[in-house]
Coordinates of C-alpha atoms in Angstrom, one line a residue:
M1 CA -6.1 11.8 23.0
T2 CA -9.6 12.3 21.6
D3 CA -11.2 12.4 18.2
K4 CA -12.0 16.0 18.8
T5 CA -8.4 17.0 19.3
A6 CA -7.4 15.3 16.0
T7 CA -10.4 16.7 14.2
D8 CA -9.7 20.2 15.5
T9 CA -6.1 19.9 14.4
L10 CA -7.1 18.7 10.9
K11 CA -9.4 21.7 10.6
K12 CA -6.7 24.1 11.8
L13 CA -4.3 22.7 9.2
E14 CA -6.9 22.9 6.5
I15 CA -7.6 26.5 7.1
A16 CA -4.0 27.6 7.5
F17 CA -2.9 25.6 4.5
G18 CA -5.5 27.3 2.3
G19 CA -4.5 30.7 3.6
S20 CA -1.2 32.6 3.7
N21 CA 0.2 30.9 6.8
Y22 CA 1.8 28.1 5.0
S23 CA 2.1 29.5 1.5
D24 CA 5.6 30.9 1.6
N25 CA 7.4 28.2 3.7
N26 CA 6.5 25.3 6.0
A27 CA 7.7 26.8 9.3
A28 CA 4.2 27.4 10.6
F29 CA 3.0 23.9 9.5
K30 CA 6.1 22.3 11.0
A31 CA 5.5 24.0 14.3
D32 CA 1.8 23.1 14.5
Y33 CA 2.4 19.5 13.4
K34 CA 5.3 19.0 15.9
K35 CA 3.3 20.5 18.7
Y36 CA 0.3 18.2 18.0
L37 CA 2.6 15.0 18.0
T38 CA 4.6 16.1 21.0
E39 CA 1.5 16.8 23.2
N40 CA -0.3 13.6 22.3
F41 CA 2.2 10.8 21.7
P42 CA 5.1 10.1 24.1
E43 CA 6.9 7.9 21.7
F44 CA 7.2 10.8 19.2
K45 CA 9.0 12.8 21.9
N46 CA 11.4 9.8 22.3
R47 CA 12.2 9.8 18.6
H48 CA 12.0 13.4 17.6
S49 CA 15.2 15.3 16.6
N50 CA 15.5 18.9 15.6
D51 CA 18.7 18.1 13.6
A52 CA 19.8 15.4 11.3
I53 CA 22.3 12.9 12.6
S54 CA 25.0 11.8 10.1
G55 CA 25.5 8.2 9.2
G56 CA 21.8 7.3 9.0
G57 CA 21.1 8.2 12.6
T58 CA 17.9 10.0 11.6
I59 CA 15.3 9.9 8.8
S60 CA 13.8 13.1 7.5
A61 CA 10.0 13.5 7.7
A62 CA 9.6 15.5 4.5
N63 CA 6.7 17.8 3.4
P64 CA 5.6 17.1 -0.2
M65 CA 2.8 19.7 0.1
L66 CA 5.1 22.6 0.9
G67 CA 8.6 21.4 0.2
G68 CA 11.4 21.1 2.8
E69 CA 11.3 18.9 5.9
N70 CA 9.0 18.8 8.9
F71 CA 11.5 17.4 11.3
H72 CA 13.8 14.4 11.9
L73 CA 13.2 11.0 13.7
T74 CA 16.1 9.0 15.2
T75 CA 16.4 5.6 13.7
T76 CA 16.5 2.2 15.4
T77 CA 20.0 1.1 16.1
H78 CA 21.5 -2.4 15.9
K79 CA 21.4 -2.7 19.7
E80 CA 17.8 -1.5 19.8
G81 CA 16.9 -4.0 17.1
E82 CA 18.4 -6.9 19.1
A83 CA 16.4 -5.8 22.1
I84 CA 13.2 -5.6 20.1
L85 CA 13.7 -9.2 18.8
E86 CA 14.4 -10.4 22.3
K87 CA 11.3 -8.8 23.8
G88 CA 9.2 -10.0 20.8
K89 CA 10.4 -13.5 21.3
A90 CA 9.5 -13.4 25.0
A91 CA 6.0 -12.1 24.3
Q92 CA 5.4 -14.6 21.5
E93 CA 6.2 -17.5 23.8
I94 CA 3.3 -16.5 25.9
F95 CA 0.9 -15.2 23.3
G96 CA 1.6 -18.2 21.0
K97 CA 0.3 -20.6 23.6
M98 CA -3.0 -19.0 23.8
N99 CA -5.8 -20.5 21.8
I100 CA -7.4 -18.9 18.7
D101 CA -10.3 -17.5 20.6
D102 CA -8.0 -15.5 22.9
R103 CA -6.0 -14.1 19.9
L104 CA -9.1 -13.1 18.1
D105 CA -10.4 -11.4 21.3
F106 CA -7.2 -9.4 21.3
L107 CA -7.7 -8.4 17.7
K108 CA -11.2 -7.2 18.5
I109 CA -9.8 -5.0 21.3
L110 CA -7.1 -3.7 19.0
Q111 CA -9.6 -2.8 16.3
E112 CA -11.6 -0.8 18.8
K113 CA -8.5 1.1 20.0
I114 CA -7.4 1.8 16.4
K115 CA -10.9 3.2 15.8
K116 CA -10.4 5.5 18.8
Y117 CA -7.2 6.9 17.1
S118 CA -8.5 6.8 13.5
E119 CA -8.6 10.6 13.2
D120 CA -5.0 10.8 14.4
I121 CA -3.9 8.1 11.9
K122 CA -5.7 10.1 9.1
L123 CA -4.0 13.3 10.2
T124 CA -0.5 11.9 10.3
I125 CA -0.7 10.2 6.9
T126 CA -2.1 13.4 5.3
A127 CA 0.5 15.6 7.0
D128 CA 3.4 13.3 6.1
M129 CA 2.6 12.5 2.5
G130 CA -0.1 14.9 1.4
K131 CA -2.6 12.2 0.7
P132 CA -6.1 13.7 0.7
V133 CA -8.1 13.0 3.8
D134 CA -10.8 11.3 1.8
L135 CA -8.3 8.7 0.5
T136 CA -6.8 8.3 3.9
A137 CA -10.2 7.5 5.3
G138 CA -10.3 4.7 2.7
E139 CA -7.2 3.2 4.3
L140 CA -9.0 2.9 7.6
D141 CA -11.9 1.1 5.8
K142 CA -9.4 -1.3 4.3
G143 CA -8.0 -2.0 7.8
N144 CA -11.5 -2.8 9.1
A145 CA -11.9 -5.2 6.3
W146 CA -8.8 -7.1 7.5
F147 CA -10.1 -7.3 11.1
K148 CA -13.4 -8.7 9.7
F149 CA -11.5 -11.2 7.6
A150 CA -9.6 -12.5 10.6
E151 CA -12.9 -13.0 12.5
K152 CA -14.3 -14.9 9.5
E153 CA -11.3 -16.9 8.3
A154 CA -8.5 -17.1 10.8
R155 CA -10.0 -20.0 12.9
N156 CA -10.7 -22.0 9.7
Q157 CA -7.2 -21.6 8.4
L158 CA -5.3 -22.1 11.7
E159 CA -7.3 -24.7 13.7
P160 CA -6.1 -28.3 13.3
K161 CA -7.8 -30.3 10.6
Y162 CA -6.4 -33.6 11.9
G163 CA -9.1 -34.5 14.4
K164 CA -9.6 -33.6 18.1
N165 CA -7.1 -36.1 19.4
S166 CA -4.4 -35.5 16.8
N167 CA -1.1 -34.1 18.1
M168 CA -0.7 -32.0 14.9
G169 CA -1.7 -28.4 14.6
R170 CA -0.4 -24.9 13.7
D171 CA 1.7 -22.5 15.8
G172 CA 3.1 -19.1 15.2
L173 CA 6.5 -18.6 13.8
G174 CA 7.9 -16.2 16.4
V175 CA 8.6 -12.5 15.7
V176 CA 7.0 -11.1 12.5
Q177 CA 8.4 -7.9 11.1
V178 CA 5.9 -5.9 9.0
I179 CA 7.4 -3.3 6.7
G180 CA 4.7 -1.1 5.1
A181 CA 4.9 1.1 2.1
F182 CA 4.7 4.9 2.1
N183 CA 1.8 5.1 -0.4
Y184 CA -0.7 3.3 1.9
P185 CA 1.2 3.1 5.2
Y186 CA -1.7 2.0 7.3
A187 CA -3.6 -0.2 4.9
L188 CA -0.5 -2.1 3.8
T189 CA 0.7 -2.6 7.4
I190 CA -2.5 -4.0 8.8
P191 CA -2.5 -7.3 6.8
G192 CA 0.8 -8.3 8.4
I193 CA -0.3 -7.2 11.9
V194 CA -3.6 -9.1 11.7
G195 CA -2.1 -12.1 10.1
G196 CA 0.8 -12.2 12.5
L197 CA -1.2 -11.8 15.7
A198 CA -4.0 -14.2 14.7
A199 CA -1.4 -16.9 14.1
G200 CA 0.1 -16.4 17.5
N201 CA 3.2 -14.2 16.7
S202 CA 4.5 -11.0 18.1
V203 CA 4.8 -8.2 15.5
V204 CA 7.3 -5.3 14.8
V205 CA 5.9 -2.5 12.7
S206 CA 8.7 -0.9 10.7
T207 CA 7.7 2.5 9.4
P208 CA 8.0 3.6 5.8
E209 CA 10.5 6.5 5.7
K210 CA 8.3 8.8 3.7
A211 CA 5.3 8.4 6.0
P212 CA 6.6 7.4 9.4
N213 CA 4.4 9.3 11.9
F214 CA 1.2 7.2 11.7
V215 CA 3.1 4.6 13.8
F216 CA 2.8 6.8 16.9
P217 CA -1.0 6.8 17.2
L218 CA -1.0 3.1 16.0
M219 CA 1.4 2.2 18.9
Q220 CA -0.7 4.1 21.4
A221 CA -3.7 2.1 20.3
A222 CA -1.7 -1.2 20.6
D223 CA -0.4 -0.3 24.0
E224 CA -4.0 0.4 25.3
A225 CA -5.3 -2.8 23.7
I226 CA -2.6 -4.9 25.3
S227 CA -3.3 -3.3 28.7
E228 CA -7.0 -4.0 28.4
F229 CA -6.4 -7.6 27.2
T230 CA -4.0 -8.5 29.9
S231 CA -6.1 -6.9 32.6
S232 CA -9.0 -9.1 31.6
R233 CA -6.8 -12.1 32.0
K234 CA -4.9 -11.1 35.2
D235 CA -6.0 -14.3 37.0
L236 CA -4.5 -16.4 34.2
L237 CA -1.3 -14.5 33.7
T238 CA 1.7 -14.0 36.0
K239 CA 3.0 -10.4 36.5
D240 CA 6.1 -11.4 34.5
E241 CA 3.9 -12.6 31.6
I242 CA 1.9 -9.4 31.6
K243 CA 5.1 -7.4 31.6
A244 CA 6.5 -9.4 28.7
L245 CA 3.3 -9.0 26.6
K246 CA 3.2 -5.2 27.3
S247 CA 6.8 -4.7 26.3
G248 CA 7.0 -7.1 23.3
L249 CA 3.7 -8.1 21.7
V250 CA 3.5 -5.1 19.3
Q251 CA 6.6 -3.0 18.8
Y252 CA 7.9 -0.6 16.2
S253 CA 11.2 0.4 14.5
I254 CA 12.3 3.3 12.4
G255 CA 14.9 3.3 9.6
R256 CA 16.9 0.7 7.7
D257 CA 19.1 -1.1 10.2
P258 CA 19.0 -4.7 8.9
T259 CA 19.1 -6.4 12.3
I260 CA 15.4 -7.1 12.5
S261 CA 14.8 -7.8 8.8
T262 CA 17.7 -10.3 8.8
N263 CA 16.7 -12.1 12.0
A264 CA 12.9 -12.0 12.3
D265 CA 11.1 -15.3 12.0
L266 CA 9.1 -13.8 9.1
V267 CA 9.3 -10.6 7.2
H268 CA 6.2 -9.1 5.6
F269 CA 7.5 -6.5 3.2
V270 CA 5.5 -4.1 0.9
G271 CA 7.5 -1.7 -1.2
S272 CA 9.9 -1.3 -4.1
N273 CA 11.3 -4.1 -6.1
E274 CA 14.8 -2.9 -5.4
T275 CA 14.4 -3.1 -1.6
G276 CA 12.4 -6.3 -1.8
E277 CA 15.1 -8.1 -3.6
K278 CA 17.7 -6.9 -1.0
I279 CA 15.5 -8.4 1.7
R280 CA 15.0 -11.6 -0.2
K281 CA 18.7 -12.0 -0.6
A282 CA 19.5 -11.2 3.0
R283 CA 17.0 -13.7 4.4
G284 CA 17.8 -16.7 2.2
D285 CA 15.3 -19.5 3.0
K286 CA 13.6 -17.8 5.9
P287 CA 9.9 -17.2 5.4
T288 CA 9.3 -13.9 3.6
I289 CA 6.2 -12.3 2.1
L290 CA 7.1 -9.7 -0.6
E291 CA 4.5 -7.5 -2.2
M292 CA 6.6 -5.4 -4.5
G293 CA 5.8 -2.9 -7.3
G294 CA 4.1 -3.5 -10.6
S295 CA 4.1 -1.9 -14.0
N296 CA 0.6 -2.9 -14.7
V297 CA -1.1 -3.5 -18.1
V298 CA -4.7 -2.9 -19.1
V299 CA -6.0 -4.3 -22.4
V300 CA -9.2 -3.0 -24.1
M301 CA -10.6 -5.2 -26.9
N302 CA -13.1 -4.1 -29.5
S303 CA -15.8 -6.4 -28.1
A304 CA -15.9 -4.2 -25.0
I305 CA -17.2 -1.4 -27.2
H306 CA -19.3 -3.2 -29.7
D307 CA -20.7 -6.1 -27.7
H308 CA -21.3 -4.5 -24.4
E309 CA -24.7 -4.3 -22.8
T310 CA -24.9 -0.6 -23.5
T311 CA -24.2 1.9 -26.3
P312 CA -20.6 2.3 -27.6
E313 CA -20.5 5.9 -26.3
K314 CA -21.4 4.8 -22.8
A315 CA -19.0 1.9 -22.9
I316 CA -16.1 4.2 -23.9
D317 CA -17.1 6.7 -21.2
K318 CA -17.2 4.0 -18.5
I319 CA -13.9 2.3 -19.5
S320 CA -12.0 5.6 -19.8
K321 CA -13.2 6.9 -16.5
E322 CA -12.3 3.7 -14.7
I323 CA -8.8 3.6 -16.1
Y324 CA -8.4 7.4 -15.3
A325 CA -9.6 6.7 -11.7
G326 CA -7.0 3.9 -11.5
F327 CA -3.9 6.0 -12.4
A328 CA -4.8 9.7 -11.7
P329 CA -6.1 10.0 -8.1
A330 CA -3.5 9.3 -5.4
T331 CA -1.1 10.7 -8.1
G332 CA -0.6 7.2 -9.5
Q333 CA 0.9 6.0 -6.2
R334 CA -1.0 2.7 -6.1
C335 CA 0.8 -0.6 -6.7
T336 CA -2.2 -1.6 -8.9
A337 CA -2.3 1.7 -10.9
P338 CA -2.6 1.1 -14.7
Q339 CA 0.6 2.2 -16.4
Y340 CA 0.3 0.7 -19.9
L341 CA -2.8 0.6 -22.0
L342 CA -3.0 -1.8 -25.0
M343 CA -6.0 -1.2 -27.3
Q344 CA -7.1 -3.4 -30.1
N345 CA -7.0 -1.7 -33.5
G346 CA -10.5 -0.4 -34.1
A347 CA -13.2 0.9 -31.8
A348 CA -11.1 0.3 -28.7
L349 CA -8.8 3.2 -29.7
K350 CA -11.6 5.6 -28.8
V351 CA -10.9 4.8 -25.1
G352 CA -7.4 6.3 -25.7
E353 CA -8.9 9.4 -27.3
A354 CA -11.1 9.9 -24.3
L355 CA -8.2 9.6 -21.9
K356 CA -6.1 12.0 -23.9
N357 CA -8.9 14.6 -23.7
M358 CA -9.3 14.1 -19.9
C359 CA -5.5 14.7 -19.4
Q360 CA -5.3 17.6 -21.8
D361 CA -8.0 19.4 -19.9
G362 CA -6.5 18.6 -16.6
P363 CA -8.3 17.9 -13.3
P364 CA -10.3 20.7 -11.6
I365 CA -8.8 22.7 -8.8
G366 CA -10.3 22.1 -5.4
K367 CA -13.3 19.8 -4.8
D368 CA -13.1 16.6 -6.9
G369 CA -9.7 17.6 -8.2
I370 CA -6.3 18.7 -7.1
G371 CA -5.7 21.0 -4.1
N372 CA -5.7 21.2 -0.3
S373 CA -5.2 17.6 1.0
F374 CA -6.8 18.5 4.3
S375 CA -10.1 19.5 2.6
K376 CA -12.8 16.9 2.0
G377 CA -13.5 16.4 -1.6
T378 CA -9.9 16.8 -2.8
K379 CA -8.9 13.8 -5.0
I380 CA -5.3 14.6 -5.9
G381 CA -2.6 15.8 -3.6
P382 CA 1.2 16.2 -4.2
L383 CA 3.5 13.5 -5.5
V384 CA 5.3 12.1 -2.5
D385 CA 8.3 10.4 -4.0
E386 CA 10.9 12.8 -5.4
R387 CA 12.5 10.0 -7.5
A388 CA 9.1 9.3 -9.1
Y389 CA 8.7 13.0 -9.8
N390 CA 12.2 13.2 -11.4
D391 CA 11.8 10.0 -13.4
T392 CA 8.5 11.1 -14.8
K393 CA 9.8 14.5 -15.7
V394 CA 12.7 12.9 -17.6
I395 CA 10.6 10.5 -19.6
I396 CA 8.2 13.3 -20.5
G397 CA 11.1 15.3 -21.7
I398 CA 12.4 12.4 -23.8
A399 CA 9.0 11.9 -25.3
Q400 CA 9.0 15.6 -26.4
E401 CA 12.3 15.3 -28.2
D402 CA 12.1 15.9 -31.9
Q403 CA 13.4 12.4 -32.7
Y404 CA 10.3 10.9 -31.0
K405 CA 7.8 13.6 -32.0
E406 CA 8.7 13.0 -35.6
I407 CA 7.5 9.4 -35.4
G408 CA 4.2 10.4 -33.8
I409 CA 4.8 10.1 -30.0
K410 CA 2.8 12.8 -28.2
V411 CA 2.4 14.1 -24.6
H412 CA -1.1 15.1 -23.4
G413 CA -1.4 17.1 -20.2
N414 CA 0.9 19.5 -18.3
F415 CA 2.7 17.5 -15.6
D416 CA 3.7 20.4 -13.4
A417 CA 0.5 21.7 -11.8
N418 CA 2.6 24.3 -9.9
K419 CA 3.3 26.1 -13.1
G420 CA 0.9 28.8 -14.0
N421 CA -1.5 30.8 -11.8
L422 CA -2.9 27.9 -9.8
P423 CA -3.6 28.4 -6.0
L424 CA -1.1 25.8 -5.0
P425 CA 2.0 26.1 -2.8
K426 CA 5.0 26.6 -5.1
G427 CA 7.3 24.4 -3.0
G428 CA 5.0 21.3 -3.3
R429 CA 5.2 18.5 -5.9
Y430 CA 1.8 19.0 -7.4
V431 CA 1.4 17.2 -10.7
N432 CA -1.4 16.7 -13.3
P433 CA -2.1 13.3 -14.9
V434 CA -0.4 12.8 -18.2
V435 CA -0.8 10.5 -21.1
I436 CA 2.2 9.6 -23.3
D437 CA 0.7 8.4 -26.5
L438 CA 2.4 5.9 -28.8
S439 CA -0.8 4.6 -30.3
E440 CA -0.3 6.7 -33.5
A441 CA 3.4 6.1 -33.8
D442 CA 4.8 3.7 -36.4
K443 CA 5.2 0.5 -34.3
D444 CA 7.7 -0.9 -36.8
H445 CA 10.0 2.2 -36.6
P446 CA 13.2 1.5 -34.6
K447 CA 12.7 4.7 -32.6
T448 CA 9.3 3.4 -31.4
Q449 CA 10.9 0.3 -30.0
E450 CA 13.7 2.3 -28.6
F451 CA 11.3 4.4 -26.6
I452 CA 9.4 1.4 -25.4
N453 CA 12.6 -0.1 -24.2
K454 CA 13.1 3.0 -22.0
I455 CA 9.8 2.5 -20.2
K456 CA 9.6 -1.3 -20.3
G457 CA 9.5 -2.9 -16.8
K458 CA 10.0 0.5 -15.1
E459 CA 7.5 1.5 -12.4
F460 CA 7.0 5.2 -12.5
F461 CA 4.7 5.4 -9.5
A462 CA 3.3 8.7 -10.8
P463 CA 0.1 9.7 -12.7
V464 CA 1.4 8.8 -16.1
L465 CA -0.2 6.4 -18.6
F466 CA 1.5 5.0 -21.7
L467 CA -0.8 4.3 -24.7
L468 CA 1.1 1.6 -26.6
P469 CA 0.8 0.9 -30.3
P470 CA -2.5 -1.0 -31.1
V471 CA -2.7 -4.7 -31.3
E472 CA -4.6 -6.8 -33.8
N473 CA -5.7 -9.6 -31.5
I474 CA -5.4 -10.9 -27.9
H475 CA -2.4 -13.1 -28.7
E476 CA -0.4 -10.1 -29.8
G477 CA -1.6 -8.3 -26.7
V478 CA -0.5 -11.2 -24.4
E479 CA 3.0 -11.2 -25.8
I480 CA 3.5 -7.5 -25.4
A481 CA 2.0 -7.6 -21.9
K482 CA 4.4 -10.3 -20.8
D483 CA 7.3 -8.5 -22.3
I484 CA 6.6 -5.1 -20.9
D485 CA 5.4 -6.0 -17.3
P486 CA 8.0 -8.4 -15.8
H487 CA 6.6 -7.9 -12.2
H488 CA 3.2 -9.4 -12.8
L489 CA 1.3 -7.8 -9.9
A490 CA -2.0 -6.7 -11.4
S491 CA -3.6 -6.7 -14.8
A492 CA -7.0 -6.1 -16.4
I493 CA -8.8 -6.8 -19.7
Y494 CA -12.0 -5.2 -21.0
T495 CA -14.1 -7.5 -23.3
D496 CA -17.7 -8.3 -23.7
N497 CA -19.3 -9.5 -20.5
K498 CA -19.6 -13.1 -21.6
D499 CA -16.2 -13.3 -23.2
K500 CA -17.7 -15.0 -26.2
Y501 CA -14.5 -14.5 -28.2
G502 CA -12.4 -16.1 -25.4
D503 CA -10.1 -13.1 -25.1
K504 CA -10.3 -12.9 -21.3
K505 CA -9.7 -16.6 -21.0
V506 CA -6.5 -16.4 -23.1
F507 CA -5.2 -13.3 -21.4
F508 CA -5.6 -14.6 -17.9
E509 CA -4.3 -18.1 -18.7
E510 CA -1.2 -16.8 -20.5
T511 CA -0.2 -13.9 -18.2
S512 CA 0.7 -14.6 -14.6
A513 CA -0.5 -11.5 -12.6
V514 CA -2.1 -12.5 -9.4
S515 CA -4.7 -9.7 -9.2
K516 CA -6.8 -10.0 -12.4
A517 CA -9.7 -7.8 -13.3
H518 CA -12.3 -8.3 -16.0
N519 CA -14.2 -5.2 -17.2
K520 CA -12.8 -3.0 -14.4
A521 CA -9.4 -1.4 -13.7
P522 CA -6.8 -3.4 -11.8
K523 CA -7.5 -3.5 -8.0
D524 CA -6.1 -5.1 -4.9
E525 CA -9.0 -7.4 -3.9
S526 CA -7.5 -8.6 -0.7
P527 CA -8.3 -9.7 1.9
D528 CA -10.9 -12.0 0.3
K529 CA -8.7 -12.8 -2.7
P530 CA -4.9 -13.2 -2.8
H531 CA -2.7 -10.3 -3.8
G532 CA 1.0 -10.2 -4.4
H533 CA 3.5 -11.7 -6.9
P534 CA 3.3 -15.2 -8.5
G535 CA 5.7 -17.8 -7.1
G536 CA 5.9 -16.4 -3.6
L537 CA 3.8 -16.1 -0.4
Q538 CA 0.9 -13.7 -1.0
I539 CA -1.5 -11.8 1.3
G540 CA -5.2 -12.5 1.5
G541 CA -7.2 -15.4 0.4
D542 CA -7.4 -18.9 1.9
E543 CA -3.7 -19.1 2.7
H544 CA -3.2 -15.8 4.4
F545 CA -3.1 -16.9 8.1
K546 CA -1.3 -20.1 7.2
N547 CA 1.6 -18.0 5.9
Y548 CA 2.3 -16.7 9.4
S549 CA 2.3 -20.2 11.0
K550 CA 3.9 -23.6 10.9
I551 CA 2.6 -27.2 11.4
V552 CA 3.8 -28.5 14.7
K553 CA 3.2 -31.3 17.2
L554 CA 1.0 -30.1 20.1
D555 CA 1.1 -31.0 23.7
R556 CA -2.4 -32.1 24.9
N557 CA -4.0 -32.7 28.2
L558 CA -6.1 -35.7 29.2
D559 CA -9.2 -34.1 27.8
G560 CA -7.6 -33.8 24.4
D561 CA -7.5 -30.0 24.6
R562 CA -4.4 -28.1 23.8
E563 CA -2.1 -27.3 26.8
L564 CA -2.2 -23.5 27.3
A565 CA 0.4 -23.3 30.1
G566 CA -2.0 -21.3 32.3
V567 CA -2.5 -18.4 29.8
G568 CA -5.6 -19.2 27.9
R569 CA -9.1 -20.3 28.4

């Protein structure tokens, strides 16, 4: 497989998608996409099925751009799961005895192989979920950041700090299962792969069901990396050890059979709160990293407008555009996307007015707006998750009921972008950003609180922003933020830069979100800073690699070096 092949296929899909070939149904798209995967990735051929198999035997690779399904993939069975764990354990017993330099060398090779298949990863993510290619390219950039982070931090976190002759150190846990999320399938999988391998584990990549096919170029990259790595160490490894590493160091699974997630030595899960809680319950006390969803709050104080180092007009423009960029592109399908906006009564309310105007006008069609996900410049593709689409449609419909309109709740923007005369496939879930405005509603009216209770703590995962009734001060804002966002993933506050009123200090001290932003929209700032939920293991920061390891007694030779059993330097 070459970059040219993937690039040519991307161009072919872009042209056909923009013409008549795919406008009526997805048969042509399905045929082209299936041909590309079949000709280039043997593992796809092993998993492809033309028909659905009852009882969970297949998952459906859907097509949110055109509607319908691309094809089916057979799921990993219980028996296959047991074999994956067995092969992973055998590989880990060899890889885990290698020193940190060897493991980092392998990560460097893996990074290069992934770079070789980067266009394929982009293509599969865009084809599976309709994410614009520009945003998918950002996923590859995030992956590179994690490899660089490993080079910079893994040795520092994993090497013994007990002195050269101490018999204490860190070892891998065993087999690490990495379950990525559909919204950023590659970017949210790489932290677990890098963390697990750097610490001396084997890894199993379990694909998100709504975006599964990126795993095939990823596994091809991993297979080539393992072959190159073992070839360079053939004088140090036996044939059986090489065979074990090739078959078990990096594997994948498809579907929801619980065999791996129940029995893996560590599970790194990114996804919904519902699924995350099921995994937590099934695993009991076993090490588990859970990065679940968030219904994130942004607070704008008057000082951000009046006391900013610019004019009020420029401050309003900056803040509103940053918040819009946080929840509108990627159709709101970011775990850090702002969902609720709290504004202090006064000048801060003008930020809400600007956002309402932006949504009322709607994004442009084509470049810098909504349109063909295969075309560079497109910022907004279709909404991937059908449940998110339906949930958002329902809450918009409720907000437009007379009982809520009468108390001042308003909807700004037309959610269904497919309606009208727009050049978008009618079968796709194309949506416009929407603001549901409660900022002018009587906050003491029982109906206002009734509506807030309908949205409180619910992650819509769509480009919808709720403007809540204004607050008088930061203390009132804190109480509302704590009540409305029980998941505490990310939050942000806009104040003056020096926080001379102490609003930022109060907000961050009294709310528990891990990812906290001042004067910018919420953002996942890993790998350099931690990201996840309070009270549990998190990704990124100065504990990341430690999370995939354990403190153990080490066997040492007469020179005080760690025994490598013939497999390291």
